[in-house]
Coordinates of C-alpha atoms and ligand atoms in Angstrom, one line a residue:
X1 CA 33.9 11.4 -5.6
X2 CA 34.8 12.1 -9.0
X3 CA 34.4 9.6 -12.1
X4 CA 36.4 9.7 -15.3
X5 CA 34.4 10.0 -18.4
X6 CA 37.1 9.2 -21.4
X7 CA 35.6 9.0 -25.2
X8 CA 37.7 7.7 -27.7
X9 CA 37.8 10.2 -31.0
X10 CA 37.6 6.7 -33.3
X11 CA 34.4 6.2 -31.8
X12 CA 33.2 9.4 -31.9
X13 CA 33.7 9.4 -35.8
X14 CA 32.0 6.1 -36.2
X15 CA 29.3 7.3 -34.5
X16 CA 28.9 10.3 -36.9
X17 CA 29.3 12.7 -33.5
X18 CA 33.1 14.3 -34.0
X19 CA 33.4 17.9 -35.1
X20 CA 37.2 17.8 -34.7
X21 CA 39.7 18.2 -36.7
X22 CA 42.8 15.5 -37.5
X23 CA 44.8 17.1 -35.4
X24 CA 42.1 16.5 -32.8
X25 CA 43.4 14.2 -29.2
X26 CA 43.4 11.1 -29.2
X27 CA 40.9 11.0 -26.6
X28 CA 38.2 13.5 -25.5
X29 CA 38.2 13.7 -21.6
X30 CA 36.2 15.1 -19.2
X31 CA 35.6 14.8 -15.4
X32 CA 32.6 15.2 -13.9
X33 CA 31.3 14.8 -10.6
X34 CA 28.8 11.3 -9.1
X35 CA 26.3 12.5 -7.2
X36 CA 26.2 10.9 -3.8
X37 CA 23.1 11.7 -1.4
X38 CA 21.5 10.3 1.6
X39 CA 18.4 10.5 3.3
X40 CA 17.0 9.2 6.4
X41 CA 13.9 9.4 8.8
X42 CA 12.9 8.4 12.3
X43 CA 9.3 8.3 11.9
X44 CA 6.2 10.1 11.5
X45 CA 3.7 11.7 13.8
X46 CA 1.8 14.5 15.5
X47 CA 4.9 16.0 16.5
X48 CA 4.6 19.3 17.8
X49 CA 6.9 22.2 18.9
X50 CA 4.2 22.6 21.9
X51 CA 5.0 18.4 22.9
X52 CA 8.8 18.9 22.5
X53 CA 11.2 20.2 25.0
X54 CA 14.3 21.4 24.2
X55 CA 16.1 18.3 25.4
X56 CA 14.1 16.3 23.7
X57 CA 14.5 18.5 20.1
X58 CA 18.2 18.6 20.7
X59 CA 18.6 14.6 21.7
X60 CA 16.6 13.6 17.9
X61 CA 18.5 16.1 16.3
X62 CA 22.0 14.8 17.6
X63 CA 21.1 11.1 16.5
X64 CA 19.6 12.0 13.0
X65 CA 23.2 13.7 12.3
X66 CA 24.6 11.0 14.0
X67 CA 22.6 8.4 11.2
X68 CA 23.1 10.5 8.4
X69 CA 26.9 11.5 8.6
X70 CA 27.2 7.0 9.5
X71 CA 25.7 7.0 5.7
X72 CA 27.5 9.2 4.1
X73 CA 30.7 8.6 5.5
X74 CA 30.5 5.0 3.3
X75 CA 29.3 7.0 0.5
X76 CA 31.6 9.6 0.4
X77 CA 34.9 7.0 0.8
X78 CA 33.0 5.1 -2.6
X79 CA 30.9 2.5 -0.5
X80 CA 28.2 0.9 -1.7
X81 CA 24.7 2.5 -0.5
X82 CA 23.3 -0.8 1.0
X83 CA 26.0 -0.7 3.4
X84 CA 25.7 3.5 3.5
X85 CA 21.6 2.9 4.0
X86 CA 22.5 -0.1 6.7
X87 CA 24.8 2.3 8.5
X88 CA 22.5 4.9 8.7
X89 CA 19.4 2.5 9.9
X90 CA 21.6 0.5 12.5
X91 CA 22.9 3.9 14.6
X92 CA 19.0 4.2 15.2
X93 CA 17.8 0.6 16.3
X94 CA 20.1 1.1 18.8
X95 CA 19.4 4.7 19.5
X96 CA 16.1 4.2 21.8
X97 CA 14.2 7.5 20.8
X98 CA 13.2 5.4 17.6
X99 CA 10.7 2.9 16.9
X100 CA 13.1 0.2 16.0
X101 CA 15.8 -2.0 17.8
X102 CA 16.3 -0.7 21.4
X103 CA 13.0 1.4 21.8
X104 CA 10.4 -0.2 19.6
X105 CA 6.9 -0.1 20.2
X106 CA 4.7 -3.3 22.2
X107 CA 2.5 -5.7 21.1
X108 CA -0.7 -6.4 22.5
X109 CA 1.1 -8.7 24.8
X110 CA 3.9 -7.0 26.0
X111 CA 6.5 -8.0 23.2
X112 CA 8.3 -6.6 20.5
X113 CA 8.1 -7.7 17.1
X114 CA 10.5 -6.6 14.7
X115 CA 10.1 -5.8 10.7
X116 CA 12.5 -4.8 8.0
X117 CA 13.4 -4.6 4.8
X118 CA 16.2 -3.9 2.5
X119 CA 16.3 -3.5 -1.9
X120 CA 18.8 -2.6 -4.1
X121 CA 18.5 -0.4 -7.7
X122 CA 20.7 -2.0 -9.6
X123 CA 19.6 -5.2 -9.7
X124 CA 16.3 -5.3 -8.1
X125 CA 17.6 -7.7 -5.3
X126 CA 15.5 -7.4 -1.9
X127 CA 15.5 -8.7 1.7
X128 CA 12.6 -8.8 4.3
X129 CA 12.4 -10.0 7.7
X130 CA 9.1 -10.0 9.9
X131 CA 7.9 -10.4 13.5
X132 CA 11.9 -11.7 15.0
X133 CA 12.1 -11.1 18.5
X134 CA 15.3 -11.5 19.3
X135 CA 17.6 -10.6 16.3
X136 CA 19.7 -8.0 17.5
X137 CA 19.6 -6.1 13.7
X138 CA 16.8 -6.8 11.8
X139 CA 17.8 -4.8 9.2
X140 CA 21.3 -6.8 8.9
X141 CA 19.0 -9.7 8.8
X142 CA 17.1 -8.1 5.8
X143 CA 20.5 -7.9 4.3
X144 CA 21.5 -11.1 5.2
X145 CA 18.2 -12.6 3.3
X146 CA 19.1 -10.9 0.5
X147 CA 22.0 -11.9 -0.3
X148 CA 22.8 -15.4 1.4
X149 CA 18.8 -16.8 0.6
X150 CA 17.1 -18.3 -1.9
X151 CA 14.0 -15.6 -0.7
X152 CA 13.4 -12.3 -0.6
X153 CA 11.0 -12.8 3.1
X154 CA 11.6 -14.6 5.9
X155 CA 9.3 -14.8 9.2
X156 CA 9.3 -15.3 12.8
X157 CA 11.1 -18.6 14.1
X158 CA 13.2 -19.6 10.6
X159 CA 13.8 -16.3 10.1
X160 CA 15.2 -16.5 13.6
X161 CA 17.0 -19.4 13.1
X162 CA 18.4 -18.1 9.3
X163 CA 20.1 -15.1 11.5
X164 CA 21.4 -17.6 13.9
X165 CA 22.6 -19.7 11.0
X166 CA 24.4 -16.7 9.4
X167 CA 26.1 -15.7 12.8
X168 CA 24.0 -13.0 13.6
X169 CA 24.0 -11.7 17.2
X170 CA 20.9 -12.4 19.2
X171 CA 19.5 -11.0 22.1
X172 CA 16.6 -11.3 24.8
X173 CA 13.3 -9.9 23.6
X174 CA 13.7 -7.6 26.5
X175 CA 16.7 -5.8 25.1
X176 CA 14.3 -3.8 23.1
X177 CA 12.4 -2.6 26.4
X178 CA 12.0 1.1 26.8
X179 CA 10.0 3.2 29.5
X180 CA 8.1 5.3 27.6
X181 CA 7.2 2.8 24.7
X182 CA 5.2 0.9 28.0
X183 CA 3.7 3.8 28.7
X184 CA 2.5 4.6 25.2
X185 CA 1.3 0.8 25.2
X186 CA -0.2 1.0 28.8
X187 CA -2.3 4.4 27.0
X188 CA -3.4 2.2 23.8
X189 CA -4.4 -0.9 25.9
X190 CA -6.7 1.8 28.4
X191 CA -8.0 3.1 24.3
X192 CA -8.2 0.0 23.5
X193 CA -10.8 -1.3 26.0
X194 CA -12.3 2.2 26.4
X195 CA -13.6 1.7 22.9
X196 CA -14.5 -1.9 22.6
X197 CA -16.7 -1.3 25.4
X198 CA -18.6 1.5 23.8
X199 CA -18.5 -0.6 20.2
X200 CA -16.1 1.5 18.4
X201 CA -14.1 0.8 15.7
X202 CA -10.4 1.7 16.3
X203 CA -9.8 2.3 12.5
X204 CA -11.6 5.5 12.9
X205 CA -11.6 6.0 16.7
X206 CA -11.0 9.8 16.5
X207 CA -8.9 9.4 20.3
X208 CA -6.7 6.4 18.7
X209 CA -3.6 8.4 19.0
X210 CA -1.5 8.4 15.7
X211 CA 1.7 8.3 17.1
X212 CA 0.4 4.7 18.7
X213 CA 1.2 3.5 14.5
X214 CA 4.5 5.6 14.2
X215 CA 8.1 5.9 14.6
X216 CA 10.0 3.3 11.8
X217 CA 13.2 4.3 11.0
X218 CA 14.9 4.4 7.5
X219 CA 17.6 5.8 4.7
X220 CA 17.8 5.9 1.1
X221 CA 21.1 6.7 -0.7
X222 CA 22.5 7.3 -4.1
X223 CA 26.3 6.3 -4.4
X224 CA 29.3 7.2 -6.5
X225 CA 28.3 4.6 -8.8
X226 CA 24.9 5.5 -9.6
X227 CA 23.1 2.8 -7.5
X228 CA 20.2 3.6 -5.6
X229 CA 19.3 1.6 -2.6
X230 CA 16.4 2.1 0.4
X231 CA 15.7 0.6 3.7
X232 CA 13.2 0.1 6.8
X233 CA 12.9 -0.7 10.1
X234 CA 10.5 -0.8 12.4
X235 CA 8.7 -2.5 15.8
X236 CA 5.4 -1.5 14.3
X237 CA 2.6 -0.5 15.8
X238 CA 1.8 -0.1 19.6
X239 CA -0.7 -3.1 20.7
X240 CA -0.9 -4.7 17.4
X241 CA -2.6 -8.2 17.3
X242 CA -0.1 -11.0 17.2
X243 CA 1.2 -11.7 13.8
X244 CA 0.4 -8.2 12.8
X245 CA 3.0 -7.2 9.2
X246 CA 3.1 -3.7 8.3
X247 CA 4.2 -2.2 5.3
X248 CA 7.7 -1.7 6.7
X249 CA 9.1 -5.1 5.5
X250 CA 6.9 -4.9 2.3
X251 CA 9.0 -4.5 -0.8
X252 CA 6.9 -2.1 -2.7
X253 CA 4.9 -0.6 0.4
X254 CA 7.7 0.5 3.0
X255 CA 10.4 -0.1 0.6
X256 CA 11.6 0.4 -3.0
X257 CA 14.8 0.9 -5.0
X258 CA 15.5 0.7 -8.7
X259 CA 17.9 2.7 -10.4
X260 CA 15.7 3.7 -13.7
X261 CA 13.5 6.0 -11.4
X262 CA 14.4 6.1 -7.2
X263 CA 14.7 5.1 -3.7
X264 CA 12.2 5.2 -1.3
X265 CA 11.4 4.5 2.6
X266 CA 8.3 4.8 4.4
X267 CA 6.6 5.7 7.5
X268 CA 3.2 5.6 8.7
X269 CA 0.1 3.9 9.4
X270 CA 1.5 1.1 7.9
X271 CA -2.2 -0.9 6.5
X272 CA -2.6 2.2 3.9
X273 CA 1.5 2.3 2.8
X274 CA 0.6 -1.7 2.0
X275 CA -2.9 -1.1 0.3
X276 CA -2.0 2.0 -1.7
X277 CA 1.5 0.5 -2.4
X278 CA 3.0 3.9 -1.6
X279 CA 6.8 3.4 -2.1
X280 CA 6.7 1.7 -5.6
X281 CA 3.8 3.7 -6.7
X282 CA 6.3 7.1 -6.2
X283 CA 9.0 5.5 -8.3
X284 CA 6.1 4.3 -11.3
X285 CA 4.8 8.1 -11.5
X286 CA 9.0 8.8 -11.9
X287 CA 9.6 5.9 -14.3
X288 CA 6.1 5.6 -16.6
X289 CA 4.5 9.5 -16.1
X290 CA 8.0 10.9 -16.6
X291 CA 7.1 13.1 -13.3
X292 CA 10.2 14.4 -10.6
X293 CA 10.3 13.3 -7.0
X294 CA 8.6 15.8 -5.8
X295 CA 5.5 15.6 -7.9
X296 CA 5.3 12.4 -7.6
X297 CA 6.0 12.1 -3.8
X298 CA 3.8 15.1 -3.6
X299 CA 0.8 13.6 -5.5
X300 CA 1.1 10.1 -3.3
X301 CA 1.5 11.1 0.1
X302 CA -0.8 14.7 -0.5
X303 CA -4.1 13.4 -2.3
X304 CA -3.6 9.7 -2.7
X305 CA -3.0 8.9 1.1
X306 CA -5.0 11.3 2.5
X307 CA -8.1 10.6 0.6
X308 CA -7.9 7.3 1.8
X309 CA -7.4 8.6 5.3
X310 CA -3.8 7.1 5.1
X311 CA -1.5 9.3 7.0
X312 CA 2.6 9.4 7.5
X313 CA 5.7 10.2 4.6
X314 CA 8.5 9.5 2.7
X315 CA 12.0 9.8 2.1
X316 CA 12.9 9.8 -1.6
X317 CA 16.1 10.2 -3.6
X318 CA 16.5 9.9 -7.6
X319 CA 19.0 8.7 -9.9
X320 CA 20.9 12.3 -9.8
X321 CA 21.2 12.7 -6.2
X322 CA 17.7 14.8 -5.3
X323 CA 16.1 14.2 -2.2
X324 CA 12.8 15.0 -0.9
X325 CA 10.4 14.1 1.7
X326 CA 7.1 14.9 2.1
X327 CA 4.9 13.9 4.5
X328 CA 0.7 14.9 5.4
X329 CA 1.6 14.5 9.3
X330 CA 2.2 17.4 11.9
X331 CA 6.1 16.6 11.7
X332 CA 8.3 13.4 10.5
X333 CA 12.0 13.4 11.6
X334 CA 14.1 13.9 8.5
X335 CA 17.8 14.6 7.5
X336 CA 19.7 14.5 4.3
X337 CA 23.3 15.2 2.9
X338 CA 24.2 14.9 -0.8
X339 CA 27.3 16.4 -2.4
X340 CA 25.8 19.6 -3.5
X341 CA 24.0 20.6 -0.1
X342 CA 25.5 19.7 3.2
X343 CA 23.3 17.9 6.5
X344 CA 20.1 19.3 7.0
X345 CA 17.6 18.3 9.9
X346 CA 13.8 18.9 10.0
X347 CA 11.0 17.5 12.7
X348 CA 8.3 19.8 12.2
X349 CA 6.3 20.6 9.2
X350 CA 7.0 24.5 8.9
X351 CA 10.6 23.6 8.1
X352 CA 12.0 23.0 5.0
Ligands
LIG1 N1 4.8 1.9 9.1 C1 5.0 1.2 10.3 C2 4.0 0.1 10.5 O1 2.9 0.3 10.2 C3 4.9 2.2 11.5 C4 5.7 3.4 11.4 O2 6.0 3.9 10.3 O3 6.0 4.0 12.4 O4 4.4 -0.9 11.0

């Protein structure tokens, strides 16, 4: 998308700034291109080439093009990036591979409890919805919050009833069943009691598998106007304890978008993205340490989480249309597009 730059010469010569002559044009113009850019993920984990087949590799990588070219499609016809970031998030709650929508993890008992979150750059405007059952989109009902609430969160039961209220489609808890996410909870319940019988302590039970507290799904984009924007959303964790929040709804944790510095979306174990504040704390190293996105995503998610023991990533983008996204896990399912390089795909962590 290009964006017309046009300078008046009277204003250049007020300000002191002409070197042209009288016989200079009226106007000096120029045309330059707006960045546009896109990123998504589909979670974080120990994701292996040895645990993937084939199918498996070629299914994630269909639906993470699918996500990203949903995105940038807005983007590229001079959309808005909450709707390119929506876009991209609502093609995988309904894609069942993902933790979100269709496909999210269980809860301790057998349900699913759905978190997200939405902010924009430009103004600083956020919406966040946590533990709905049976809100088709949760991520529409982030958006929905934001801009038709007096509130930036809404929870459980009136959140419910706020989508209901803004015409929201709503569905059976059960619409978000998947096989293998009861088998993953089936494995964490049989962890579960293996170590409360021998007195463990599941924060650092060595056999809790990671991928048990992994999978969100989320976008960050950069459009032709220069406004950043970022969402997330997730099921959670498998067998979390009723009322359990993760960082995924969290504006500043799993979330974060302001156009002075960048976008960013989270995945993870989610109680370290809330304590260590991991999405806002990128964008302060960009905005108040002058740093880029990749020293500053670096720095975050390679010493400050893992000294913690806090594992997962991130998907950044800036104010000019970079994208990166690190993470300290064995793979995270990535993608990104942006006017100067077309769609890439990673999973593993030997990729680019
Ligand atoms: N961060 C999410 C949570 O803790 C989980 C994930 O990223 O997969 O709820």
């Amino acid at each position: 998308m290009k964006t017309k730059t046009s300078v008046s010469v009277g204003l250049l010569f007020a300000l002191g700034l002409s070197g042209c002559g009288p016989a200079a044009d009226a106007s000096a113009e120029s045309e330059t291109e707006s960045p546009l850019a896109i990123a998504i993920h589909g979670g974080a984990g120990t994701i292996t080439r040895e645990n993937m087949s084939a199918q498996r590799e070629a299914e994630f990588d269909a639906a993470l093009r699918e996500a990203t070219e949903a995105g940038y499609a807005i983007l590229e016809a001079g959309g808005d990036s909450v709707d390119a970031v929506i876009a991209a998030v609502q093609v995988m709650e309904g894609n069942p591979l993902f933790n979100a929508g269709i496909g999210a993890v269980y809860t301790y008992q057998g349900e699913h409890e759905l978190d997200a979150s939405i902010m924009r750059g430009d103004s600083r405007e956020a919406g966040a919805v946590a533990g709905v059952k049976t809100v088709e989109s949760p991520i529409a009902l982030a958006r929905e919050i934001m801009q038709n609430s007096r509130h930036v969160m809404l929870s459980g039961e009136g959140a419910s009833q706020f989508a209901r209220e803004q015409g929201l489609s709503e569905v059976e808890n059960n619409h978000f069943n998947s096989e293998h996410r009861y088998q993953q909870l089936q494995d964490a319940l049989k962890e579960l009691e293996r170590s409360q019988q021998a007195g463990e302590q599941i924060a650092s039970n060595p056999n809790w598998d990671p991928n048990f507290n992994m999978g969100t799904v989320g976008a960050v984009a950069l459009d032709s106007a220069g406004n950043l924007a970022a969402a997330t959303s997730t099921g959670g964790m498998t067998a979390k304890q009723y009322g359990r929040i993760g960082d995924s709804p969290i504006i500043g944790a799993g979330t974060w978008a302001d156009n002075e510095s960048c976008a960013v979306s989270s995945t993870g174990h989610g109680e370290y993205f809330i304590r260590y504040q991991v999405a806002a704390d990128i964008c302060s190293r960009v905005l108040y340490q002058d740093k880029d996105i990749v020293t500053a995503g670096d720095e975050v998610i390679h010493q400050v989480l893992p000294s913690a023991g806090g594992t997962g990533g991130v998907i950044i983008v800036d104010n000019k249309g970079n994208v990166h996204m690190p993470f300290n896990t064995e793979g995270m399912y990535r993608a990104s597009k942006t006017s100067s390089q077309p769609l890439t795909v990673g999973i593993y962590n030997d990729e680019e």
